[in-house]
XYZ file of C-alpha atoms in Angstrom:
337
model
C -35.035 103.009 -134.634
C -31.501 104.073 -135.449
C -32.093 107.714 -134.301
C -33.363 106.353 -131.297
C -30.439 104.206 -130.857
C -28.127 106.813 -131.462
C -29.348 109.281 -129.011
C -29.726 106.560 -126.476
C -26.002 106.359 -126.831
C -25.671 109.817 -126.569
C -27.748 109.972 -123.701
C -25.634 106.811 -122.137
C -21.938 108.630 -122.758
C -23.148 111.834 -121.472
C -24.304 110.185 -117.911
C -21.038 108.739 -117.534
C -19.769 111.576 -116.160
C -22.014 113.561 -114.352
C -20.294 112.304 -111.067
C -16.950 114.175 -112.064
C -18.793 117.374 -113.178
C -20.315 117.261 -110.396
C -17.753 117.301 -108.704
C -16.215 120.129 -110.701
C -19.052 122.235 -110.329
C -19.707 121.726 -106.465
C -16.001 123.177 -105.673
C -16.714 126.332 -107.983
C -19.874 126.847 -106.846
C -20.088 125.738 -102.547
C -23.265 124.379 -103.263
C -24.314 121.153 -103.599
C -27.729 121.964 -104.836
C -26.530 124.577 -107.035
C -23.773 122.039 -108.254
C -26.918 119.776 -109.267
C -28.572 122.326 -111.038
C -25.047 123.593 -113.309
C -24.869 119.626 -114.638
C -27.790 119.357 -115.806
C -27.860 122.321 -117.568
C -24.258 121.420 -118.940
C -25.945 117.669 -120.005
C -28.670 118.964 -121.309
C -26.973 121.998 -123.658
C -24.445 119.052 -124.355
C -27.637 116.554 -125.629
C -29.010 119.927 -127.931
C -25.973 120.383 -129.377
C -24.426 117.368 -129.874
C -24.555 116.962 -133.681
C -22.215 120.131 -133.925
C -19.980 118.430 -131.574
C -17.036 117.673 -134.231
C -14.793 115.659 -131.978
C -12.298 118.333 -132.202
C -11.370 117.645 -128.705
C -12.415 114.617 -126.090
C -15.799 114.614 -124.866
C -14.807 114.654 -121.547
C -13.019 118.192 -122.580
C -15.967 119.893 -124.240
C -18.025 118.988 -121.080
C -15.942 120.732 -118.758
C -15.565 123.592 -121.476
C -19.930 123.466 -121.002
C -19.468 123.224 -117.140
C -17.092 126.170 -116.687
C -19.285 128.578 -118.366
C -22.387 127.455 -116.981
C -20.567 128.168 -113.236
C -18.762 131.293 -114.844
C -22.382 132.669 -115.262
C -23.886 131.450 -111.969
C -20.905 133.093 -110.223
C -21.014 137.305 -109.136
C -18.565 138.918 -107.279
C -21.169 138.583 -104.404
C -21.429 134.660 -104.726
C -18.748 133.887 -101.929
C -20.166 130.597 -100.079
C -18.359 130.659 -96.657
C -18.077 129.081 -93.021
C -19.499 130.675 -90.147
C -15.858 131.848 -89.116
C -15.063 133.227 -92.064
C -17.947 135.784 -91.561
C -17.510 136.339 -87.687
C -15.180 136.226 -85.064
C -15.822 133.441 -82.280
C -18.296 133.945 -79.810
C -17.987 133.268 -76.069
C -20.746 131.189 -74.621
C -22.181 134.088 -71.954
C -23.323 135.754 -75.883
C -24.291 133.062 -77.790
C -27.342 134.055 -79.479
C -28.567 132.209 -82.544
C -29.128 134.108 -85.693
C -29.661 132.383 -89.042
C -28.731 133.972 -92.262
C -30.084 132.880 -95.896
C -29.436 129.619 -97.063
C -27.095 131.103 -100.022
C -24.789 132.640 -97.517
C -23.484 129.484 -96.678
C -20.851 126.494 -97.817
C -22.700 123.755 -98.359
C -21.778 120.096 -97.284
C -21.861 116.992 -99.941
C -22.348 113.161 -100.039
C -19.054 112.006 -101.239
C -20.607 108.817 -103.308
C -22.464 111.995 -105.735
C -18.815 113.947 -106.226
C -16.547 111.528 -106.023
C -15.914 109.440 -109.145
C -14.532 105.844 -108.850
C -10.845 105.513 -109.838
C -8.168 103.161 -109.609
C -5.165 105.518 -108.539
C -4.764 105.986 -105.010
C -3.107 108.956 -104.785
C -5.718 110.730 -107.643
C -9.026 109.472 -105.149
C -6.911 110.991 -102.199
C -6.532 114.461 -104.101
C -10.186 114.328 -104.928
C -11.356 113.939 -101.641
C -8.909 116.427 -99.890
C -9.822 118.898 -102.372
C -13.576 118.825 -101.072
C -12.808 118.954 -97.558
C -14.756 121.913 -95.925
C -11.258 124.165 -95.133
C -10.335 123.692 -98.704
C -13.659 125.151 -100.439
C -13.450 127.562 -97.879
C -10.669 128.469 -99.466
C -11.312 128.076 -102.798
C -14.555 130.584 -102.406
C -12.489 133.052 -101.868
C -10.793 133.318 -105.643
C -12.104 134.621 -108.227
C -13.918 132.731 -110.420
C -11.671 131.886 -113.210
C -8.326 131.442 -110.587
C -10.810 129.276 -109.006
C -11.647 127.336 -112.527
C -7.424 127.170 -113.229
C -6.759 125.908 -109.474
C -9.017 123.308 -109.851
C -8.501 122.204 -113.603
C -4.618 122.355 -113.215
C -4.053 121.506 -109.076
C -7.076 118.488 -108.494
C -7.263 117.103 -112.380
C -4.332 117.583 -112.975
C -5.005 119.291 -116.320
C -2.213 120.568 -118.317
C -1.953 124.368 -118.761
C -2.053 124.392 -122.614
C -5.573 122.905 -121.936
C -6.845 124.976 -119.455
C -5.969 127.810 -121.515
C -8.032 126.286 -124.665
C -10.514 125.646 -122.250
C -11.025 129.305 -121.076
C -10.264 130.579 -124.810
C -6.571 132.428 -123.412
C -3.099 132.351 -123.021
C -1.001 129.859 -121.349
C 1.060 132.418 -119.625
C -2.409 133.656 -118.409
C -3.037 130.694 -117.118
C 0.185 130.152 -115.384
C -0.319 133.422 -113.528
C -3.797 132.847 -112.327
C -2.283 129.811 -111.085
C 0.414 131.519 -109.196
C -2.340 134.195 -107.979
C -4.859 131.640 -106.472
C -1.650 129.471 -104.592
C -0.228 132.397 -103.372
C -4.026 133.301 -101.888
C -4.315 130.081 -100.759
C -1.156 130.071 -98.865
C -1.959 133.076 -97.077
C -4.773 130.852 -95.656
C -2.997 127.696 -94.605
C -2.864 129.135 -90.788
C -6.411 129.764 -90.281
C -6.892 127.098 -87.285
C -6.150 123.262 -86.834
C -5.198 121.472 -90.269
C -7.218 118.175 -90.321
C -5.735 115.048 -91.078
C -7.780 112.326 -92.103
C -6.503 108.660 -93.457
C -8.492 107.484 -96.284
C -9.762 104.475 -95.406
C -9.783 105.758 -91.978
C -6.602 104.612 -89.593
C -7.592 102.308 -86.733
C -6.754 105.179 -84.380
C -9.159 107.466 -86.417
C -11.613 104.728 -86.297
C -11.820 104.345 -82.298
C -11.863 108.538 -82.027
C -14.956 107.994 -84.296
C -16.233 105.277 -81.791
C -15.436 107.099 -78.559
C -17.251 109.820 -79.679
C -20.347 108.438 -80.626
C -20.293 106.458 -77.287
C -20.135 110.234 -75.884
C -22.524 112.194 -78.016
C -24.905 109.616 -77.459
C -24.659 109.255 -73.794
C -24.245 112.810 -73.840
C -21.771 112.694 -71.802
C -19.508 116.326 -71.712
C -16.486 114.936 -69.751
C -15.833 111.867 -72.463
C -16.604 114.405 -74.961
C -14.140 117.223 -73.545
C -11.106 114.335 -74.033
C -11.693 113.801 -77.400
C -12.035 117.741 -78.576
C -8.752 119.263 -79.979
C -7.796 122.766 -77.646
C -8.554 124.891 -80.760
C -11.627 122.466 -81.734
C -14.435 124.890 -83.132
C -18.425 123.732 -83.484
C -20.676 125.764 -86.229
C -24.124 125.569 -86.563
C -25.213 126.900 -90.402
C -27.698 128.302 -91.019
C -26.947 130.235 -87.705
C -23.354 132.490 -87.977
C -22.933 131.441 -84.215
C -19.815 129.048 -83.603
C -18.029 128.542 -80.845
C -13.984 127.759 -80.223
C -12.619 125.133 -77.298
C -13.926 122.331 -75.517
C -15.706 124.340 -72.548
C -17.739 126.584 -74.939
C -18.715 123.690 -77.133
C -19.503 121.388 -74.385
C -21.189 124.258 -72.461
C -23.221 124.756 -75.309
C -24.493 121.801 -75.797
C -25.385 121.704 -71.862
C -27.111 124.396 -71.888
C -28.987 125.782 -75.414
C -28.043 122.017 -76.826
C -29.677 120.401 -73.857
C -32.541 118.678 -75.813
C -29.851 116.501 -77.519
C -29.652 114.824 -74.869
C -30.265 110.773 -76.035
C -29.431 111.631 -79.459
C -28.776 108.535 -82.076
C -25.902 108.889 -84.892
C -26.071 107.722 -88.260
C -22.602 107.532 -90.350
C -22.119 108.960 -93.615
C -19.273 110.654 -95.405
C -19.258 113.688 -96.415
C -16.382 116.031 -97.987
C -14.197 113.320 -97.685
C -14.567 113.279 -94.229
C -16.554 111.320 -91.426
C -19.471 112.164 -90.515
C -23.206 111.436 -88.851
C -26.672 112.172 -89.441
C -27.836 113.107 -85.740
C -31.443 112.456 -84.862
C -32.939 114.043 -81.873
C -35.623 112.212 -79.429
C -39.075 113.035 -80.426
C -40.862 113.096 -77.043
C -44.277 113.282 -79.148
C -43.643 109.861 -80.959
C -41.302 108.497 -79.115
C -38.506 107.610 -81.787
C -35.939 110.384 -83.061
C -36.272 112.930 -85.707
C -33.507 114.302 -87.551
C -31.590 117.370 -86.288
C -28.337 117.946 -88.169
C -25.595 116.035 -90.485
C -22.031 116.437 -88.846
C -19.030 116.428 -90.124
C -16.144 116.241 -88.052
C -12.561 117.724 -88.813
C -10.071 115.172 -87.028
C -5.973 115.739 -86.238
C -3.476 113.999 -84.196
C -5.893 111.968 -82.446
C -7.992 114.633 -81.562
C -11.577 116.136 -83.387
C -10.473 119.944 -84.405
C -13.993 120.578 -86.250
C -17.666 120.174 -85.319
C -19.108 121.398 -88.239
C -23.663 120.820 -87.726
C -25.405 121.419 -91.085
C -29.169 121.898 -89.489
C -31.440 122.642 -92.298
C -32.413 118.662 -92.577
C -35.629 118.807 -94.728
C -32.502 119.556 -97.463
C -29.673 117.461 -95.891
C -31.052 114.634 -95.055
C -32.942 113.832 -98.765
C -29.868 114.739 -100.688
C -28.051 111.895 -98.237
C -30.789 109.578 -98.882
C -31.213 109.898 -95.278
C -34.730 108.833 -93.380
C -36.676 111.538 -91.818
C -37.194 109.704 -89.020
C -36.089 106.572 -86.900
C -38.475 104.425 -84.829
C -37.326 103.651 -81.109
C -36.093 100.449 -80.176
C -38.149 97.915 -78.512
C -38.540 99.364 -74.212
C -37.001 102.242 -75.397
C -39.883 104.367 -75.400
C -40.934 103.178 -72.054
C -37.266 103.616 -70.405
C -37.724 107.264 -71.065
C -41.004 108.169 -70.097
């Protein structure tokens, strides 16, 4: 009974922070899946090798110590998760052409409730969520894989350098300059388009963009949707490596190849610590609406700057505890027959 007891408390102190590593794990890797997959290896070499666990440093440390090598070893040079315009340049309308590329070429989007821990600072839950905001691991995919372990132990946890560089079994001054090396490559990519800038909770001016936009998608209606897209807005599409730049090729897009859209109903969810929806598409089979995409939407200055449609939904939608379909409303059916 007592060994049971014991590792039931193991078992117990070990879940309690799967959200965080989580979290950890999904900005090394881009991948929420893959994210998934590094914790519970890190839990479960954690549970195995517990009893030589001397309490030589906190838990909590020796986790992320566990978490870092597991992504260390799931990382290659090759294993750089990206947006569709990091990979291309824009393409006009007149040559839009989809063409998907595998699922592991691509940054992945997240729920925020399975990366984001609660916590009772402010300011710390605002880091957290900025630092898994789709420009930002964009960013971050681009370092190598230990600057990308020292940006994110010293920069969003706030980790001290002495114990990042315990952590990765170095120096401190090596720390310190992978530091330097990852903020100066971040830098270099603070002008890469429109900087979003969104309130947590949301601003009331944030919160009627939201709502004027869902009144347009919905009605599908281009002109109220035109209004409400920044000049440099941009709309991808993963797993295609199409996206688009300004409101008339996004709108014309979604005229013209998007058409089918057309009486589309929007679900909210968050999502990188931004807004977002689940978008179902009518099903003119059934009737109701199956699902078609989550969204998540960049906003600035009163204005949306990114359209970002994740489309593979037999993935999406699950890991957002999402249904995989939504009946019609009563007379709906009949209105559009």
């Amino acid at each position: 009974m007592g060994e049971s007891t014991a590792t039931a408390g193991i078992d117990v102190a070990l879940e309690k922070h799967r959200t965080e590593l989580t979290g950890y794990c999904y900005r090394m890797l881009g991948s929420s899946f893959e994210a998934e997959d590094a914790v519970q290896d890190t839990l479960v070499r954690a549970w195995r090798s517990h009893e030589r666990f001397e309490g030589r440093s906190s838990l909590r440390s020796w986790l992320y110590r566990i978490a870092t090598n597991v992504c260390l070893d799931m990382l290659t040079a090759a294993n750089k998760r990206a947006r569709p315009m990091d990979l291309t340049d824009a393409t006009p309308l007149a040559q839009a052409a989809l063409a998907p590329r595998p699922d592991h070429t691509w940054l992945e989007p997240v729920p925020d409730a399975r990366v984001l821990p609660s916590v009772g600072d402010p300011a710390e839950a605002a880091v957290a969520k900025e630092s898994i905001r789709l420009a930002f691991m964009a960013a971050l995919q681009q370092l190598p894989p230990r600057q990308r372990a020292v940006l994110i132990l010293r920069e969003v946890l706030a980790w001290k350098a002495s114990e990042v560089a315990e952590l990765l079994d170095t120096s401190v001054a090596s720390v310190n300059s992978a530091l330097q090396r990852a903020r100066a490559t971040l830098a270099e990519r603070a002008d890469a388009g429109p900087e979003g800038a969104v309130s947590d909770p949301l601003d009331e001016e944030q919160q009627k963009l939201l709502e004027r936009y869902v009144r347009a998608f919905e009605g599908y209606d281009m002109t109220a949707l035109t209004a409400l897209l920044h000049e440099d807005a941009v709309m991808t599409m993963p797993p295609f490596d199409l996206w688009l730049r300004g409101p008339a090729d996004i709108t014309g897009f979604m005229s013209t190849l998007g058409a089918s859209c057309a009486g589309s109903r929007l679900v909210p969810v968050r999502a990188n610590g931004l807004p977002g929806f689940a978008h179902y598409k009518p099903d003119p089979d059934s009737g109701g609406f199956g699902p078609w995409a989550v969204q998540v939407l960049e906003l600035s200055a009163g204005r949306i700057t990114g359209f970002h449609c994740f489309l593979d939904t037999q993935r999406w939608f699950p890991l957002f505890g999402l249904p995989l379909r939504l009946e019609a409303e009563p007379g709906e059916r009949e209105e559009g027959e």
